Amino acid sequence: MTTSRPLPGQVALITGSGSSSGIGFACARRLGLLGARVALTSTTERVRLRAAELAAAGIPATAHRWPPSSDVPRPR
């Protein structure tokens, strides 16, 4: 892996990143290692754990659950 960080100043919005073994989280980690700040989204609260994992690795990350509460109607 190169030590170059070609994405400083960029923000990556990653959807479906609640699972620690999923492709969304893997992409978030890789983009973060390349210098991007990441915004993680998921339908579960696990997304907060993933953001904490990235932050512990020195990757700026925020977590956003959607829908934010159970009273928000989901599309059918």
PDB file of N, CA, C and O in Angstrom:
ATOM      1  N   MET A   1       0.850  -1.182   0.000  1.00  0.00           N
ATOM      2  CA  MET A   1       0.000   0.000   0.000  1.00  0.00           C
ATOM      3  C   MET A   1       0.891   1.240   0.000  1.00  0.00           C
ATOM      4  O   MET A   1       1.897   1.313   0.675  1.00  0.00           O
ATOM      5  N   THR A   2       0.504   2.212  -0.725  1.00  0.00           N
ATOM      6  CA  THR A   2       1.255   3.456  -0.804  1.00  0.00           C
ATOM      7  C   THR A   2       1.020   4.314   0.433  1.00  0.00           C
ATOM      8  O   THR A   2      -0.014   4.217   1.076  1.00  0.00           O
ATOM      9  N   THR A   3       1.980   5.157   0.750  1.00  0.00           N
ATOM     10  CA  THR A   3       1.814   6.053   1.892  1.00  0.00           C
ATOM     11  C   THR A   3       1.199   7.379   1.477  1.00  0.00           C
ATOM     12  O   THR A   3       0.951   8.229   2.306  1.00  0.00           O
ATOM     13  N   SER A   4       0.959   7.548   0.185  1.00  0.00           N
ATOM     14  CA  SER A   4       0.336   8.766  -0.314  1.00  0.00           C
ATOM     15  C   SER A   4      -1.105   8.855   0.179  1.00  0.00           C
ATOM     16  O   SER A   4      -1.806   7.864   0.296  1.00  0.00           O
ATOM     17  N   ARG A   5      -1.538  10.084   0.486  1.00  0.00           N
ATOM     18  CA  ARG A   5      -2.922  10.323   0.915  1.00  0.00           C
ATOM     19  C   ARG A   5      -3.555  11.280  -0.087  1.00  0.00           C
ATOM     20  O   ARG A   5      -3.623  12.468   0.159  1.00  0.00           O
ATOM     21  N   PRO A   6      -4.058  10.745  -1.209  1.00  0.00           N
ATOM     22  CA  PRO A   6      -4.547  11.596  -2.295  1.00  0.00           C
ATOM     23  C   PRO A   6      -5.916  12.234  -2.084  1.00  0.00           C
ATOM     24  O   PRO A   6      -6.365  12.968  -2.950  1.00  0.00           O
ATOM     25  N   LEU A   7      -6.568  11.990  -0.961  1.00  0.00           N
ATOM     26  CA  LEU A   7      -7.924  12.506  -0.783  1.00  0.00           C
ATOM     27  C   LEU A   7      -8.092  13.508   0.353  1.00  0.00           C
ATOM     28  O   LEU A   7      -9.205  13.658   0.872  1.00  0.00           O
ATOM     29  N   PRO A   8      -7.057  14.232   0.756  1.00  0.00           N
ATOM     30  CA  PRO A   8      -7.272  15.189   1.850  1.00  0.00           C
ATOM     31  C   PRO A   8      -8.268  16.270   1.436  1.00  0.00           C
ATOM     32  O   PRO A   8      -8.291  16.693   0.289  1.00  0.00           O
ATOM     33  N   GLY A   9      -9.122  16.658   2.378  1.00  0.00           N
ATOM     34  CA  GLY A   9     -10.118  17.685   2.088  1.00  0.00           C
ATOM     35  C   GLY A   9     -11.382  17.145   1.447  1.00  0.00           C
ATOM     36  O   GLY A   9     -12.342  17.881   1.249  1.00  0.00           O
ATOM     37  N   GLN A  10     -11.403  15.858   1.122  1.00  0.00           N
ATOM     38  CA  GLN A  10     -12.576  15.250   0.512  1.00  0.00           C
ATOM     39  C   GLN A  10     -13.413  14.562   1.587  1.00  0.00           C
ATOM     40  O   GLN A  10     -12.896  14.122   2.606  1.00  0.00           O
ATOM     41  N   VAL A  11     -14.709  14.455   1.336  1.00  0.00           N
ATOM     42  CA  VAL A  11     -15.612  13.741   2.237  1.00  0.00           C
ATOM     43  C   VAL A  11     -16.277  12.625   1.439  1.00  0.00           C
ATOM     44  O   VAL A  11     -16.777  12.856   0.346  1.00  0.00           O
ATOM     45  N   ALA A  12     -16.258  11.422   2.001  1.00  0.00           N
ATOM     46  CA  ALA A  12     -16.911  10.280   1.363  1.00  0.00           C
ATOM     47  C   ALA A  12     -18.163   9.922   2.168  1.00  0.00           C
ATOM     48  O   ALA A  12     -18.087   9.741   3.379  1.00  0.00           O
ATOM     49  N   LEU A  13     -19.305   9.837   1.499  1.00  0.00           N
ATOM     50  CA  LEU A  13     -20.553   9.415   2.130  1.00  0.00           C
ATOM     51  C   LEU A  13     -20.728   7.933   1.825  1.00  0.00           C
ATOM     52  O   LEU A  13     -20.844   7.538   0.666  1.00  0.00           O
ATOM     53  N   ILE A  14     -20.698   7.117   2.873  1.00  0.00           N
ATOM     54  CA  ILE A  14     -20.771   5.670   2.711  1.00  0.00           C
ATOM     55  C   ILE A  14     -22.090   5.169   3.278  1.00  0.00           C
ATOM     56  O   ILE A  14     -22.392   5.384   4.450  1.00  0.00           O
ATOM     57  N   THR A  15     -22.878   4.489   2.446  1.00  0.00           N
ATOM     58  CA  THR A  15     -24.150   3.935   2.905  1.00  0.00           C
ATOM     59  C   THR A  15     -23.973   2.462   3.247  1.00  0.00           C
ATOM     60  O   THR A  15     -23.068   1.797   2.744  1.00  0.00           O
ATOM     61  N   GLY A  16     -24.818   1.957   4.116  1.00  0.00           N
ATOM     62  CA  GLY A  16     -24.771   0.547   4.469  1.00  0.00           C
ATOM     63  C   GLY A  16     -23.492   0.160   5.173  1.00  0.00           C
ATOM     64  O   GLY A  16     -22.862  -0.835   4.819  1.00  0.00           O
ATOM     65  N   SER A  17     -23.098   0.941   6.163  1.00  0.00           N
ATOM     66  CA  SER A  17     -21.803   0.713   6.806  1.00  0.00           C
ATOM     67  C   SER A  17     -21.926   0.292   8.266  1.00  0.00           C
ATOM     68  O   SER A  17     -21.022   0.510   9.062  1.00  0.00           O
ATOM     69  N   GLY A  18     -23.023  -0.360   8.622  1.00  0.00           N
ATOM     70  CA  GLY A  18     -23.210  -0.783  10.002  1.00  0.00           C
ATOM     71  C   GLY A  18     -22.490  -2.069  10.357  1.00  0.00           C
ATOM     72  O   GLY A  18     -22.140  -2.302  11.501  1.00  0.00           O
ATOM     73  N   SER A  19     -22.243  -2.908   9.375  1.00  0.00           N
ATOM     74  CA  SER A  19     -21.594  -4.193   9.637  1.00  0.00           C
ATOM     75  C   SER A  19     -20.077  -4.061   9.583  1.00  0.00           C
ATOM     76  O   SER A  19     -19.528  -3.493   8.638  1.00  0.00           O
ATOM     77  N   SER A  20     -19.395  -4.622  10.569  1.00  0.00           N
ATOM     78  CA  SER A  20     -17.935  -4.535  10.596  1.00  0.00           C
ATOM     79  C   SER A  20     -17.282  -5.392   9.519  1.00  0.00           C
ATOM     80  O   SER A  20     -16.107  -5.192   9.188  1.00  0.00           O
ATOM     81  N   SER A  21     -18.030  -6.331   8.929  1.00  0.00           N
ATOM     82  CA  SER A  21     -17.453  -7.209   7.914  1.00  0.00           C
ATOM     83  C   SER A  21     -17.996  -6.928   6.511  1.00  0.00           C
ATOM     84  O   SER A  21     -17.711  -7.676   5.578  1.00  0.00           O
ATOM     85  N   GLY A  22     -18.749  -5.836   6.359  1.00  0.00           N
ATOM     86  CA  GLY A  22     -19.360  -5.531   5.065  1.00  0.00           C
ATOM     87  C   GLY A  22     -18.501  -4.658   4.165  1.00  0.00           C
ATOM     88  O   GLY A  22     -17.510  -4.061   4.585  1.00  0.00           O
ATOM     89  N   ILE A  23     -18.915  -4.585   2.921  1.00  0.00           N
ATOM     90  CA  ILE A  23     -18.168  -3.809   1.935  1.00  0.00           C
ATOM     91  C   ILE A  23     -18.252  -2.310   2.213  1.00  0.00           C
ATOM     92  O   ILE A  23     -17.297  -1.579   1.950  1.00  0.00           O
ATOM     93  N   GLY A  24     -19.372  -1.838   2.786  1.00  0.00           N
ATOM     94  CA  GLY A  24     -19.493  -0.412   3.086  1.00  0.00           C
ATOM     95  C   GLY A  24     -18.439   0.041   4.077  1.00  0.00           C
ATOM     96  O   GLY A  24     -17.753   1.048   3.875  1.00  0.00           O
ATOM     97  N   PHE A  25     -18.263  -0.719   5.152  1.00  0.00           N
ATOM     98  CA  PHE A  25     -17.266  -0.373   6.161  1.00  0.00           C
ATOM     99  C   PHE A  25     -15.862  -0.520   5.600  1.00  0.00           C
ATOM    100  O   PHE A  25     -14.982   0.297   5.877  1.00  0.00           O
ATOM    101  N   ALA A  26     -15.638  -1.533   4.773  1.00  0.00           N
ATOM    102  CA  ALA A  26     -14.326  -1.718   4.150  1.00  0.00           C
ATOM    103  C   ALA A  26     -13.983  -0.514   3.262  1.00  0.00           C
ATOM    104  O   ALA A  26     -12.846  -0.021   3.277  1.00  0.00           O
ATOM    105  N   CYS A  27     -14.956  -0.037   2.506  1.00  0.00           N
ATOM    106  CA  CYS A  27     -14.739   1.138   1.657  1.00  0.00           C
ATOM    107  C   CYS A  27     -14.461   2.376   2.506  1.00  0.00           C
ATOM    108  O   CYS A  27     -13.583   3.178   2.172  1.00  0.00           O
ATOM    109  N   ALA A  28     -15.216   2.517   3.587  1.00  0.00           N
ATOM    110  CA  ALA A  28     -15.017   3.668   4.471  1.00  0.00           C
ATOM    111  C   ALA A  28     -13.608   3.672   5.045  1.00  0.00           C
ATOM    112  O   ALA A  28     -12.934   4.701   5.071  1.00  0.00           O
ATOM    113  N   ARG A  29     -13.163   2.512   5.502  1.00  0.00           N
ATOM    114  CA  ARG A  29     -11.810   2.412   6.063  1.00  0.00           C
ATOM    115  C   ARG A  29     -10.751   2.775   5.012  1.00  0.00           C
ATOM    116  O   ARG A  29      -9.846   3.543   5.257  1.00  0.00           O
ATOM    117  N   ARG A  30     -10.897   2.218   3.828  1.00  0.00           N
ATOM    118  CA  ARG A  30      -9.904   2.465   2.762  1.00  0.00           C
ATOM    119  C   ARG A  30      -9.887   3.938   2.366  1.00  0.00           C
ATOM    120  O   ARG A  30      -8.813   4.537   2.222  1.00  0.00           O
ATOM    121  N   LEU A  31     -11.058   4.523   2.162  1.00  0.00           N
ATOM    122  CA  LEU A  31     -11.107   5.939   1.787  1.00  0.00           C
ATOM    123  C   LEU A  31     -10.542   6.815   2.900  1.00  0.00           C
ATOM    124  O   LEU A  31      -9.855   7.801   2.640  1.00  0.00           O
ATOM    125  N   GLY A  32     -10.809   6.440   4.150  1.00  0.00           N
ATOM    126  CA  GLY A  32     -10.244   7.170   5.280  1.00  0.00           C
ATOM    127  C   GLY A  32      -8.734   7.076   5.315  1.00  0.00           C
ATOM    128  O   GLY A  32      -8.038   8.061   5.581  1.00  0.00           O
ATOM    129  N   LEU A  33      -8.195   5.896   5.034  1.00  0.00           N
ATOM    130  CA  LEU A  33      -6.742   5.724   5.001  1.00  0.00           C
ATOM    131  C   LEU A  33      -6.109   6.528   3.868  1.00  0.00           C
ATOM    132  O   LEU A  33      -4.933   6.886   3.940  1.00  0.00           O
ATOM    133  N   LEU A  34      -6.902   6.805   2.845  1.00  0.00           N
ATOM    134  CA  LEU A  34      -6.415   7.626   1.729  1.00  0.00           C
ATOM    135  C   LEU A  34      -6.570   9.119   1.997  1.00  0.00           C
ATOM    136  O   LEU A  34      -6.262   9.941   1.145  1.00  0.00           O
ATOM    137  N   GLY A  35      -7.075   9.467   3.181  1.00  0.00           N
ATOM    138  CA  GLY A  35      -7.125  10.866   3.578  1.00  0.00           C
ATOM    139  C   GLY A  35      -8.492  11.510   3.606  1.00  0.00           C
ATOM    140  O   GLY A  35      -8.622  12.660   4.020  1.00  0.00           O
ATOM    141  N   ALA A  36      -9.525  10.792   3.151  1.00  0.00           N
ATOM    142  CA  ALA A  36     -10.871  11.371   3.149  1.00  0.00           C
ATOM    143  C   ALA A  36     -11.473  11.332   4.552  1.00  0.00           C
ATOM    144  O   ALA A  36     -11.165  10.449   5.348  1.00  0.00           O
ATOM    145  N   ARG A  37     -12.313  12.299   4.845  1.00  0.00           N
ATOM    146  CA  ARG A  37     -13.186  12.230   6.020  1.00  0.00           C
ATOM    147  C   ARG A  37     -14.378  11.398   5.580  1.00  0.00           C
ATOM    148  O   ARG A  37     -14.786  11.468   4.419  1.00  0.00           O
ATOM    149  N   VAL A  38     -14.938  10.595   6.474  1.00  0.00           N
ATOM    150  CA  VAL A  38     -16.050   9.741   6.064  1.00  0.00           C
ATOM    151  C   VAL A  38     -17.295   9.997   6.896  1.00  0.00           C
ATOM    152  O   VAL A  38     -17.219  10.241   8.100  1.00  0.00           O
ATOM    153  N   ALA A  39     -18.433   9.965   6.221  1.00  0.00           N
ATOM    154  CA  ALA A  39     -19.746  10.044   6.860  1.00  0.00           C
ATOM    155  C   ALA A  39     -20.405   8.699   6.610  1.00  0.00           C
ATOM    156  O   ALA A  39     -20.630   8.307   5.470  1.00  0.00           O
ATOM    157  N   LEU A  40     -20.644   7.952   7.689  1.00  0.00           N
ATOM    158  CA  LEU A  40     -21.224   6.620   7.595  1.00  0.00           C
ATOM    159  C   LEU A  40     -22.728   6.680   7.814  1.00  0.00           C
ATOM    160  O   LEU A  40     -23.201   7.411   8.676  1.00  0.00           O
ATOM    161  N   THR A  41     -23.479   5.888   7.052  1.00  0.00           N
ATOM    162  CA  THR A  41     -24.920   5.780   7.262  1.00  0.00           C
ATOM    163  C   THR A  41     -25.305   4.309   7.362  1.00  0.00           C
ATOM    164  O   THR A  41     -24.656   3.440   6.780  1.00  0.00           O
ATOM    165  N   SER A  42     -26.361   4.054   8.123  1.00  0.00           N
ATOM    166  CA  SER A  42     -26.875   2.703   8.285  1.00  0.00           C
ATOM    167  C   SER A  42     -28.291   2.802   8.843  1.00  0.00           C
ATOM    168  O   SER A  42     -28.692   3.841   9.351  1.00  0.00           O
ATOM    169  N   THR A  43     -29.007   1.696   8.780  1.00  0.00           N
ATOM    170  CA  THR A  43     -30.341   1.654   9.374  1.00  0.00           C
ATOM    171  C   THR A  43     -30.287   1.180  10.821  1.00  0.00           C
ATOM    172  O   THR A  43     -31.317   1.090  11.474  1.00  0.00           O
ATOM    173  N   THR A  44     -29.104   0.878  11.327  1.00  0.00           N
ATOM    174  CA  THR A  44     -28.962   0.399  12.700  1.00  0.00           C
ATOM    175  C   THR A  44     -28.006   1.299  13.492  1.00  0.00           C
ATOM    176  O   THR A  44     -27.211   2.035  12.912  1.00  0.00           O
ATOM    177  N   GLU A  45     -28.099   1.197  14.796  1.00  0.00           N
ATOM    178  CA  GLU A  45     -27.221   1.968  15.676  1.00  0.00           C
ATOM    179  C   GLU A  45     -25.770   1.494  15.616  1.00  0.00           C
ATOM    180  O   GLU A  45     -24.872   2.185  16.091  1.00  0.00           O
ATOM    181  N   ARG A  46     -25.533   0.313  15.026  1.00  0.00           N
ATOM    182  CA  ARG A  46     -24.160  -0.187  14.908  1.00  0.00           C
ATOM    183  C   ARG A  46     -23.250   0.782  14.172  1.00  0.00           C
ATOM    184  O   ARG A  46     -22.037   0.751  14.326  1.00  0.00           O
ATOM    185  N   VAL A  47     -23.844   1.662  13.388  1.00  0.00           N
ATOM    186  CA  VAL A  47     -23.048   2.613  12.626  1.00  0.00           C
ATOM    187  C   VAL A  47     -22.192   3.478  13.560  1.00  0.00           C
ATOM    188  O   VAL A  47     -21.087   3.877  13.213  1.00  0.00           O
ATOM    189  N   ARG A  48     -22.683   3.723  14.768  1.00  0.00           N
ATOM    190  CA  ARG A  48     -21.903   4.509  15.735  1.00  0.00           C
ATOM    191  C   ARG A  48     -20.661   3.747  16.184  1.00  0.00           C
ATOM    192  O   ARG A  48     -19.605   4.347  16.401  1.00  0.00           O
ATOM    193  N   LEU A  49     -20.761   2.445  16.300  1.00  0.00           N
ATOM    194  CA  LEU A  49     -19.593   1.627  16.638  1.00  0.00           C
ATOM    195  C   LEU A  49     -18.549   1.666  15.519  1.00  0.00           C
ATOM    196  O   LEU A  49     -17.345   1.737  15.780  1.00  0.00           O
ATOM    197  N   ARG A  50     -19.023   1.612  14.276  1.00  0.00           N
ATOM    198  CA  ARG A  50     -18.096   1.656  13.142  1.00  0.00           C
ATOM    199  C   ARG A  50     -17.363   3.003  13.090  1.00  0.00           C
ATOM    200  O   ARG A  50     -16.170   3.066  12.829  1.00  0.00           O
ATOM    201  N   ALA A  51     -18.088   4.092  13.347  1.00  0.00           N
ATOM    202  CA  ALA A  51     -17.452   5.415  13.340  1.00  0.00           C
ATOM    203  C   ALA A  51     -16.413   5.497  14.454  1.00  0.00           C
ATOM    204  O   ALA A  51     -15.329   6.068  14.264  1.00  0.00           O
ATOM    205  N   ALA A  52     -16.708   4.907  15.611  1.00  0.00           N
ATOM    206  CA  ALA A  52     -15.754   4.906  16.721  1.00  0.00           C
ATOM    207  C   ALA A  52     -14.503   4.100  16.362  1.00  0.00           C
ATOM    208  O   ALA A  52     -13.387   4.489  16.710  1.00  0.00           O
ATOM    209  N   GLU A  53     -14.685   2.987  15.653  1.00  0.00           N
ATOM    210  CA  GLU A  53     -13.542   2.186  15.213  1.00  0.00           C
ATOM    211  C   GLU A  53     -12.640   2.988  14.284  1.00  0.00           C
ATOM    212  O   GLU A  53     -11.417   2.948  14.403  1.00  0.00           O
ATOM    213  N   LEU A  54     -13.254   3.707  13.358  1.00  0.00           N
ATOM    214  CA  LEU A  54     -12.465   4.523  12.432  1.00  0.00           C
ATOM    215  C   LEU A  54     -11.755   5.644  13.175  1.00  0.00           C
ATOM    216  O   LEU A  54     -10.574   5.915  12.927  1.00  0.00           O
ATOM    217  N   ALA A  55     -12.464   6.287  14.080  1.00  0.00           N
ATOM    218  CA  ALA A  55     -11.864   7.377  14.854  1.00  0.00           C
ATOM    219  C   ALA A  55     -10.669   6.876  15.660  1.00  0.00           C
ATOM    220  O   ALA A  55      -9.643   7.554  15.760  1.00  0.00           O
ATOM    221  N   ALA A  56     -10.763   5.664  16.211  1.00  0.00           N
ATOM    222  CA  ALA A  56      -9.657   5.079  16.968  1.00  0.00           C
ATOM    223  C   ALA A  56      -8.442   4.833  16.080  1.00  0.00           C
ATOM    224  O   ALA A  56      -7.302   4.833  16.553  1.00  0.00           O
ATOM    225  N   ALA A  57      -8.687   4.659  14.782  1.00  0.00           N
ATOM    226  CA  ALA A  57      -7.607   4.456  13.821  1.00  0.00           C
ATOM    227  C   ALA A  57      -7.104   5.781  13.240  1.00  0.00           C
ATOM    228  O   ALA A  57      -6.286   5.784  12.322  1.00  0.00           O
ATOM    229  N   GLY A  58      -7.631   6.894  13.756  1.00  0.00           N
ATOM    230  CA  GLY A  58      -7.192   8.205  13.281  1.00  0.00           C
ATOM    231  C   GLY A  58      -7.910   8.716  12.053  1.00  0.00           C
ATOM    232  O   GLY A  58      -7.474   9.667  11.420  1.00  0.00           O
ATOM    233  N   ILE A  59      -9.037   8.102  11.720  1.00  0.00           N
ATOM    234  CA  ILE A  59      -9.818   8.504  10.542  1.00  0.00           C
ATOM    235  C   ILE A  59     -11.012   9.327  11.010  1.00  0.00           C
ATOM    236  O   ILE A  59     -11.844   8.836  11.774  1.00  0.00           O
ATOM    237  N   PRO A  60     -11.124  10.583  10.573  1.00  0.00           N
ATOM    238  CA  PRO A  60     -12.280  11.403  10.955  1.00  0.00           C
ATOM    239  C   PRO A  60     -13.568  10.798  10.384  1.00  0.00           C
ATOM    240  O   PRO A  60     -13.679  10.598   9.179  1.00  0.00           O
ATOM    241  N   ALA A  61     -14.514  10.468  11.264  1.00  0.00           N
ATOM    242  CA  ALA A  61     -15.742   9.817  10.817  1.00  0.00           C
ATOM    243  C   ALA A  61     -16.934  10.291  11.633  1.00  0.00           C
ATOM    244  O   ALA A  61     -16.812  10.545  12.825  1.00  0.00           O
ATOM    245  N   THR A  62     -18.081  10.395  10.964  1.00  0.00           N
ATOM    246  CA  THR A  62     -19.337  10.689  11.636  1.00  0.00           C
ATOM    247  C   THR A  62     -20.311   9.565  11.326  1.00  0.00           C
ATOM    248  O   THR A  62     -20.203   8.897  10.296  1.00  0.00           O
ATOM    249  N   ALA A  63     -21.269   9.348  12.224  1.00  0.00           N
ATOM    250  CA  ALA A  63     -22.259   8.282  12.056  1.00  0.00           C
ATOM    251  C   ALA A  63     -23.655   8.884  11.956  1.00  0.00           C
ATOM    252  O   ALA A  63     -23.998   9.795  12.706  1.00  0.00           O
ATOM    253  N   HIS A  64     -24.448   8.337  11.037  1.00  0.00           N
ATOM    254  CA  HIS A  64     -25.806   8.835  10.816  1.00  0.00           C
ATOM    255  C   HIS A  64     -26.727   7.639  10.586  1.00  0.00           C
ATOM    256  O   HIS A  64     -26.528   6.881   9.647  1.00  0.00           O
ATOM    257  N   ARG A  65     -27.723   7.486  11.459  1.00  0.00           N
ATOM    258  CA  ARG A  65     -28.688   6.400  11.315  1.00  0.00           C
ATOM    259  C   ARG A  65     -29.895   6.910  10.533  1.00  0.00           C
ATOM    260  O   ARG A  65     -30.377   8.011  10.782  1.00  0.00           O
ATOM    261  N   TRP A  66     -30.373   6.097   9.589  1.00  0.00           N
ATOM    262  CA  TRP A  66     -31.563   6.463   8.833  1.00  0.00           C
ATOM    263  C   TRP A  66     -32.475   5.263   8.729  1.00  0.00           C
ATOM    264  O   TRP A  66     -31.994   4.190   8.386  1.00  0.00           O
ATOM    265  N   PRO A  67     -33.732   5.373   8.988  1.00  0.00           N
ATOM    266  CA  PRO A  67     -34.368   6.575   9.502  1.00  0.00           C
ATOM    267  C   PRO A  67     -33.928   6.847  10.929  1.00  0.00           C
ATOM    268  O   PRO A  67     -33.580   5.926  11.656  1.00  0.00           O
ATOM    269  N   PRO A  68     -33.933   8.121  11.318  1.00  0.00           N
ATOM    270  CA  PRO A  68     -33.424   8.481  12.639  1.00  0.00           C
ATOM    271  C   PRO A  68     -34.252   7.944  13.796  1.00  0.00           C
ATOM    272  O   PRO A  68     -33.764   7.837  14.903  1.00  0.00           O
ATOM    273  N   SER A  69     -35.515   7.615  13.566  1.00  0.00           N
ATOM    274  CA  SER A  69     -36.331   7.016  14.630  1.00  0.00           C
ATOM    275  C   SER A  69     -37.396   6.150  13.990  1.00  0.00           C
ATOM    276  O   SER A  69     -37.667   6.234  12.800  1.00  0.00           O
ATOM    277  N   SER A  70     -38.021   5.321  14.805  1.00  0.00           N
ATOM    278  CA  SER A  70     -39.002   4.376  14.263  1.00  0.00           C
ATOM    279  C   SER A  70     -40.298   5.045  13.822  1.00  0.00           C
ATOM    280  O   SER A  70     -41.091   4.429  13.127  1.00  0.00           O
ATOM    281  N   ASP A  71     -40.522   6.297  14.192  1.00  0.00           N
ATOM    282  CA  ASP A  71     -41.760   6.954  13.791  1.00  0.00           C
ATOM    283  C   ASP A  71     -41.674   7.592  12.400  1.00  0.00           C
ATOM    284  O   ASP A  71     -42.644   8.146  11.922  1.00  0.00           O
ATOM    285  N   VAL A  72     -40.520   7.523  11.768  1.00  0.00           N
ATOM    286  CA  VAL A  72     -40.382   8.044  10.409  1.00  0.00           C
ATOM    287  C   VAL A  72     -40.823   6.955   9.443  1.00  0.00           C
ATOM    288  O   VAL A  72     -40.304   5.840   9.479  1.00  0.00           O
ATOM    289  N   PRO A  73     -41.804   7.244   8.586  1.00  0.00           N
ATOM    290  CA  PRO A  73     -42.277   6.209   7.663  1.00  0.00           C
ATOM    291  C   PRO A  73     -41.202   5.805   6.667  1.00  0.00           C
ATOM    292  O   PRO A  73     -40.442   6.640   6.197  1.00  0.00           O
ATOM    293  N   ARG A  74     -41.122   4.530   6.393  1.00  0.00           N
ATOM    294  CA  ARG A  74     -40.172   4.025   5.404  1.00  0.00           C
ATOM    295  C   ARG A  74     -40.875   3.901   4.060  1.00  0.00           C
ATOM    296  O   ARG A  74     -42.054   3.563   4.001  1.00  0.00           O
ATOM    297  N   PRO A  75     -40.143   4.151   2.976  1.00  0.00           N
ATOM    298  CA  PRO A  75     -40.748   3.991   1.642  1.00  0.00           C
ATOM    299  C   PRO A  75     -41.145   2.535   1.413  1.00  0.00           C
ATOM    300  O   PRO A  75     -40.493   1.630   1.899  1.00  0.00           O
ATOM    301  N   ARG A  76     -42.211   2.325   0.683  1.00  0.00           N
ATOM    302  CA  ARG A  76     -42.655   0.955   0.379  1.00  0.00           C
ATOM    303  C   ARG A  76     -42.387   0.599  -1.044  1.00  0.00           C
ATOM    304  O   ARG A  76     -42.329   1.337  -1.908  1.00  0.00           O
TER     305      ARG A  76
END
